[in-house]
mmCIF file of C-alpha atoms in Angstrom:
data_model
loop_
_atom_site.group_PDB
_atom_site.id
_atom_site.type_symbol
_atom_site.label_atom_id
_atom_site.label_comp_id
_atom_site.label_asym_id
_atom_site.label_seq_id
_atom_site.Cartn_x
_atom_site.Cartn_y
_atom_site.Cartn_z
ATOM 1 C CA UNK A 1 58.474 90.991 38.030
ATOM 2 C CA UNK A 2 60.654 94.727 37.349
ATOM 3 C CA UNK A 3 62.421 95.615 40.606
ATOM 4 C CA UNK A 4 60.491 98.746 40.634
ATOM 5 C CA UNK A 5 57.609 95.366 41.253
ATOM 6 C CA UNK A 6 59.245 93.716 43.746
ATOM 7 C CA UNK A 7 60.647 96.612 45.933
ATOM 8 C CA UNK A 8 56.588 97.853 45.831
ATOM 9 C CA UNK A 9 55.310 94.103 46.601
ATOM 10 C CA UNK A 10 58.297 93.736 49.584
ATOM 11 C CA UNK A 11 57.552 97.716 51.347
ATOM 12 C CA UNK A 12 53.512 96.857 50.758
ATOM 13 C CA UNK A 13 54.073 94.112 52.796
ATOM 14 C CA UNK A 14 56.192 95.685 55.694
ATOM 15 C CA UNK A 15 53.247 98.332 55.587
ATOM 16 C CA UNK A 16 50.617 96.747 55.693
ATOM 17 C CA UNK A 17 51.887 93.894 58.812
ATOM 18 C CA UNK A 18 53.403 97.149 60.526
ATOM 19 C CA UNK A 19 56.923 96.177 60.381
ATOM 20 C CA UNK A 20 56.917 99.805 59.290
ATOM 21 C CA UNK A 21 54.664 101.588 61.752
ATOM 22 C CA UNK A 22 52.438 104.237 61.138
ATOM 23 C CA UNK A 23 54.178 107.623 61.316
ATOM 24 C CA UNK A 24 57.672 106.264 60.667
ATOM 25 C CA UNK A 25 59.939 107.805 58.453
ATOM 26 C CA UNK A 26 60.928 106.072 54.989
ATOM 27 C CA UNK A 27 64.325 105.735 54.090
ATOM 28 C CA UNK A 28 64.977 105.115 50.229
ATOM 29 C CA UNK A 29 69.250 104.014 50.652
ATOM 30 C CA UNK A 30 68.057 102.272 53.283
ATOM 31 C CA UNK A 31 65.270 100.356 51.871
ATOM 32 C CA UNK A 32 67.224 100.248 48.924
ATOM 33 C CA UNK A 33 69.949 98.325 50.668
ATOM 34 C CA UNK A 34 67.955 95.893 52.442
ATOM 35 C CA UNK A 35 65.875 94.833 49.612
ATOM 36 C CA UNK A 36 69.259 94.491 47.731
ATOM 37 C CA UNK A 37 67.714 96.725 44.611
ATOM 38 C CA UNK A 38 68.918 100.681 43.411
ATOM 39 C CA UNK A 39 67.210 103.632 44.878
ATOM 40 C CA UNK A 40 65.125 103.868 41.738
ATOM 41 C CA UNK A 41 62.889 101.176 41.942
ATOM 42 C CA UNK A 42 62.452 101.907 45.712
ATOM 43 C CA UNK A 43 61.065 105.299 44.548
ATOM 44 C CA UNK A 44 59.128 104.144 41.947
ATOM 45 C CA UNK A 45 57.508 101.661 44.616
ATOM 46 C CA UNK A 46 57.037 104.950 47.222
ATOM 47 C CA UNK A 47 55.547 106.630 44.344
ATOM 48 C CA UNK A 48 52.801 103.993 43.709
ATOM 49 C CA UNK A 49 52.747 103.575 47.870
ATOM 50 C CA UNK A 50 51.486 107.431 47.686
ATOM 51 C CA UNK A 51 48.710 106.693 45.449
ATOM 52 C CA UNK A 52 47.841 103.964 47.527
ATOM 53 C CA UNK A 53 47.711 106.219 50.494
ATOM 54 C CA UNK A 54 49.969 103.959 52.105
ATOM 55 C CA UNK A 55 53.186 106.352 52.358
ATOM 56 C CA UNK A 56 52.989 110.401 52.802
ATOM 57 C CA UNK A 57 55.770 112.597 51.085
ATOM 58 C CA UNK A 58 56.487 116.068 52.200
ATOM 59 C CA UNK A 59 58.669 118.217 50.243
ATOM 60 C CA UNK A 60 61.876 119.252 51.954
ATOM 61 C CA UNK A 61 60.872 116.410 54.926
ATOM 62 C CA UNK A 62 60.492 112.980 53.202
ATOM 63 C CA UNK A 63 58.418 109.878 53.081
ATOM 64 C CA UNK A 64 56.685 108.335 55.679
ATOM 65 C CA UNK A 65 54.053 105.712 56.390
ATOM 66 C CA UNK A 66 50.738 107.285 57.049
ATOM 67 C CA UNK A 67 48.756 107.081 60.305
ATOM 68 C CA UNK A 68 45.558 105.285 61.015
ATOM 69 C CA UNK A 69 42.974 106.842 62.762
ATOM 70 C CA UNK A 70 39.989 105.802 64.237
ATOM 71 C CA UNK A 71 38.372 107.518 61.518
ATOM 72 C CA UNK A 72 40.171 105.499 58.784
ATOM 73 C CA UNK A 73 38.124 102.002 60.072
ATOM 74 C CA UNK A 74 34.568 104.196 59.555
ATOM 75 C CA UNK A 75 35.381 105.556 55.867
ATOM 76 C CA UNK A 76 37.345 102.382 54.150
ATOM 77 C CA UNK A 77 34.327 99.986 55.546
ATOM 78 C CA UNK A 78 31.254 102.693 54.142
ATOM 79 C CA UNK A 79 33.140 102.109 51.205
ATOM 80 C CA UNK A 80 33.877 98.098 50.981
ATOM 81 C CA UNK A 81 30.441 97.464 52.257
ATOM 82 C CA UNK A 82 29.322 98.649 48.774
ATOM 83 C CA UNK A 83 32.111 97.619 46.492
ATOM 84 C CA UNK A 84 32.960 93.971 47.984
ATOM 85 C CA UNK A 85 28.796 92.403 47.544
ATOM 86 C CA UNK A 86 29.714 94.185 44.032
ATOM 87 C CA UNK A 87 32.486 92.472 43.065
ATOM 88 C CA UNK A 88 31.210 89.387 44.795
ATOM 89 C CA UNK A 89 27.787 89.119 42.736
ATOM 90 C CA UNK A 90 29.739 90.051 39.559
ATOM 91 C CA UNK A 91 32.149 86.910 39.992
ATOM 92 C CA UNK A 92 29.640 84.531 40.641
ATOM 93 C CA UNK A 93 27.551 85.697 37.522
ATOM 94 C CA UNK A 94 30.665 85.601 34.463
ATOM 95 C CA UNK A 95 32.957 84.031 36.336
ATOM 96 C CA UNK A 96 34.260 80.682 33.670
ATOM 97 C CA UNK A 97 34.454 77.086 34.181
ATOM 98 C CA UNK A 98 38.261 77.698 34.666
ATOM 99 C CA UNK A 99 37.760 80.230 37.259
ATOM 100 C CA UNK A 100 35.311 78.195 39.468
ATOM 101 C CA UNK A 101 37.793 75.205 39.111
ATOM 102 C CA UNK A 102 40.939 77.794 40.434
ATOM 103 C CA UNK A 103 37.999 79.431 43.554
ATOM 104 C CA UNK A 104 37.210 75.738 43.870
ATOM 105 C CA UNK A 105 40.996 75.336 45.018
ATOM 106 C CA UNK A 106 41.369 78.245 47.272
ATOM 107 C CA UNK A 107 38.393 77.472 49.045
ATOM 108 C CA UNK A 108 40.507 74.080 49.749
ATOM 109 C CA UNK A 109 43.055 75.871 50.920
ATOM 110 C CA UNK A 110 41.074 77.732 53.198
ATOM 111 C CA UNK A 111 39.443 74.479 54.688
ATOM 112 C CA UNK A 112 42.976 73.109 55.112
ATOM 113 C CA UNK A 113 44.856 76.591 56.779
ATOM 114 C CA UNK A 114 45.646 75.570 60.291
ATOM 115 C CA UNK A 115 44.802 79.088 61.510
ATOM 116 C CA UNK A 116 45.812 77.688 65.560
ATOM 117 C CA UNK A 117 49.515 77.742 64.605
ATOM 118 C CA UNK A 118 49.606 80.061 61.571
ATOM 119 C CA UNK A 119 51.346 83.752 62.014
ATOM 120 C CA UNK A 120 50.542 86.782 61.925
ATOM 121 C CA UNK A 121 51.560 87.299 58.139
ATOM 122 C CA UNK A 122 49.966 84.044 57.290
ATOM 123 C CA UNK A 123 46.246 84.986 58.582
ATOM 124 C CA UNK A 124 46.232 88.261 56.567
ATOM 125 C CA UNK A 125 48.165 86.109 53.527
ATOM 126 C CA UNK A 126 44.927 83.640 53.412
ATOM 127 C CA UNK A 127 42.831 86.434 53.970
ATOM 128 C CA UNK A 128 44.037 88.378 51.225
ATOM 129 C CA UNK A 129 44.220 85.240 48.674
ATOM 130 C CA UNK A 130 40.451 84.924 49.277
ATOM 131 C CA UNK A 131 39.735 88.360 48.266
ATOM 132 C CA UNK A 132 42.122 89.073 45.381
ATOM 133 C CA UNK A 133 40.898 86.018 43.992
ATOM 134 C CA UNK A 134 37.290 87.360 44.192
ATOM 135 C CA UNK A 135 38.105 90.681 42.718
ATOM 136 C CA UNK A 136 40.147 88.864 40.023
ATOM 137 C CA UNK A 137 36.929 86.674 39.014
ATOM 138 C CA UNK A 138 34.743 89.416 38.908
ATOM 139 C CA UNK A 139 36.672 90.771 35.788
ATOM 140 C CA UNK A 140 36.450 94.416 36.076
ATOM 141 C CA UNK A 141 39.909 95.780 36.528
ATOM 142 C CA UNK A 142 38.780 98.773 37.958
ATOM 143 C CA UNK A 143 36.893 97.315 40.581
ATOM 144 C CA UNK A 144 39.492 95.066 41.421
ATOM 145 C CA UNK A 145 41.950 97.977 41.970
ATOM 146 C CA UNK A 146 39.982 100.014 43.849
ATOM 147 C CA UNK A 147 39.388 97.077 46.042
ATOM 148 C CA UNK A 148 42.691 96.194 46.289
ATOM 149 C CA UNK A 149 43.484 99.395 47.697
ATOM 150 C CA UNK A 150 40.998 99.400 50.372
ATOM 151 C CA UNK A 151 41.609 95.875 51.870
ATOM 152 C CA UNK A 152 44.788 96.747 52.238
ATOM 153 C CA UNK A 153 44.405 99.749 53.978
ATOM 154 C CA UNK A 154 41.802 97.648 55.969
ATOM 155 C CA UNK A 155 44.436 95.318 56.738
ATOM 156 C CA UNK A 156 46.729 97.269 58.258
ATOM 157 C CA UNK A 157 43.843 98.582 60.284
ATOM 158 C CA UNK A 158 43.573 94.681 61.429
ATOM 159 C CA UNK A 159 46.967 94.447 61.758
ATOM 160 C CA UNK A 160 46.298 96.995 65.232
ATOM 161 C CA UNK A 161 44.591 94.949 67.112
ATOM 162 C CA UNK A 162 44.811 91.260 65.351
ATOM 163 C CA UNK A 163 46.336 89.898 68.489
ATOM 164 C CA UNK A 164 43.406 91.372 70.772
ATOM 165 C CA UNK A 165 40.465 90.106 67.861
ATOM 166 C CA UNK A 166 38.339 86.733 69.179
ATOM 167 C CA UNK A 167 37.014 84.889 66.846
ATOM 168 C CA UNK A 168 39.643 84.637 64.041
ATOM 169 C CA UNK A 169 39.012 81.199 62.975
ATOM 170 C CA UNK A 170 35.431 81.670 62.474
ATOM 171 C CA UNK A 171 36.670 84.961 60.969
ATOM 172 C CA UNK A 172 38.815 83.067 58.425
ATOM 173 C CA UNK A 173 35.993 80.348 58.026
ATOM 174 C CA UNK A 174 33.253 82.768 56.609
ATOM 175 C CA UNK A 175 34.755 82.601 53.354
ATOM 176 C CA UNK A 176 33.965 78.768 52.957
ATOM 177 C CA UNK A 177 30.634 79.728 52.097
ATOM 178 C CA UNK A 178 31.295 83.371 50.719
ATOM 179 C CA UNK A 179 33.740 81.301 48.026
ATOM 180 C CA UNK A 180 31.058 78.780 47.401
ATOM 181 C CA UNK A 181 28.134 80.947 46.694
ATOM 182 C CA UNK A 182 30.508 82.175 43.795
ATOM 183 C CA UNK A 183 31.454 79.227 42.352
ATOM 184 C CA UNK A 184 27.854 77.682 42.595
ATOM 185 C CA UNK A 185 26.497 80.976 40.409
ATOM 186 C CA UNK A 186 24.412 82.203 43.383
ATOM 187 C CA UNK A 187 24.635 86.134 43.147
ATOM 188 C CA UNK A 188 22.168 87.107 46.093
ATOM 189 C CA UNK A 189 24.080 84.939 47.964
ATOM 190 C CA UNK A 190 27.525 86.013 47.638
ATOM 191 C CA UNK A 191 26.692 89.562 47.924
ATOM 192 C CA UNK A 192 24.816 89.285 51.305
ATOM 193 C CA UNK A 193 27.698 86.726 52.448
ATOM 194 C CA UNK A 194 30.603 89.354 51.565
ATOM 195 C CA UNK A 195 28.489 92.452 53.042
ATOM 196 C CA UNK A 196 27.771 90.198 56.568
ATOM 197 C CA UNK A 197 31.224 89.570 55.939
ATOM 198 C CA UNK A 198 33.372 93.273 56.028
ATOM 199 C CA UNK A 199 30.180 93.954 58.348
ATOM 200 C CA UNK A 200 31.685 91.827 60.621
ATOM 201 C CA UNK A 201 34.793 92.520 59.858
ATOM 202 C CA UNK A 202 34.090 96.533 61.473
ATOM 203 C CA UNK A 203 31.926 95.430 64.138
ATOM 204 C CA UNK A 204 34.847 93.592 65.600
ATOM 205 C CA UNK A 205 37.676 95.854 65.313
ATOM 206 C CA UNK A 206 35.145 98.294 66.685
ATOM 207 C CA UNK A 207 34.276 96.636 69.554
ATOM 208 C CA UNK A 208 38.723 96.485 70.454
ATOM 209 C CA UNK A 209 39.085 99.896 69.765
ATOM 210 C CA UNK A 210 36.616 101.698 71.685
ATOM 211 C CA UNK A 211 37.210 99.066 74.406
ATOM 212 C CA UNK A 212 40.971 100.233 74.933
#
């Protein structure tokens, strides 16, 4: 992993758990010096931030993590309810022996996340693992980065009202069966699993923010 890598992976991160809030202002000396890399790779990483509408520059004013809006939840979800059964039917159709094996052991890891004591970080961390890995089976790069862009600008969406969400185990718990309809071949399956899924996924940080 380049440093212009790891300072992207390490800001993505702060982003998208709101360690950097929406609307703050980005620093690159500062990040710079407490990521322990040059400025360069920071702006690299604020570079590829911008694409992934994660960061706003201004010229003259500087970089800053972009705002969610209510808005945001609407638009990223019209999309991922289309893309996500997509990439979910395409996995379980060419995904390999090899790649059932490796979904075979996330699933696992799912069954075994003790989501009563895990963190913050860790939720959206097992979340995210499920997905990727999804995407990555489906074997269509360009799906997989499109989708990789909007989960996680749907995370950091989460990340709002996470603490105020019920049902985050059973949350977490869908993908037992969303992960096994891919490795047992069943397309139909998978794709109406992953749309009930994000479905559910809206309906519930819905229901928080029109409540507050």
């Amino acid at each position: 992993m380049s440093l212009a890598d790891k300072a992207y992976a390490e800001i993505r991160d702060q982003l998208l758990t709101l360690k950097i809030r929406p609307g703050d202002a980005l620093n690159d000396e500062a990040l710079a010096k407490e990521l322990g890399v040059g400025r360069t790779p920071v702006r690299e990483a604020l570079k590829r931030l911008e694409v992934d509408r994660l960061v706003v520059s201004y010229p003259k004013q500087g970089t800053y993590a972009t705002r969610v809006e209510i808005t945001d939840l609407a638009f990223v979800s019209e999309i991922r309810l289309q893309l996500e059964p997509l990439a979910a039917a395409r996995a379980a159709r060419v995904a390999t022996a090899a790649q059932r094996a490796e979904l075979a052991e996330v699933r696992h890891r799912v069954e075994e996340f003790d989501i009563e004591h895990a963190s913050v970080t860790e939720i959206l961390a097992c979340d995210s693992m499920v997905h990727r890995a999804i995407y990555l089976t489906a074997s269509n790069p360009h799906l997989e980065d499109t989708l990789i862009r909007y989960n996680n600008l749907a995370t950091r969406i989460w990340c709002l009202v996470i603490d105020q969400l019920p049902r985050l185990q059973e949350h977490v718990h869908e993908h037992l069966d969303l992960l096994q309809a891919v490795i047992d071949g069943d397309e139909a399956k998978a794709a109406a699993l992953a749309k009930t899924h994000i479905a559910g996924f809206e309906n519930a940080v819905r229901s928080v923010l029109f409540a507050a």
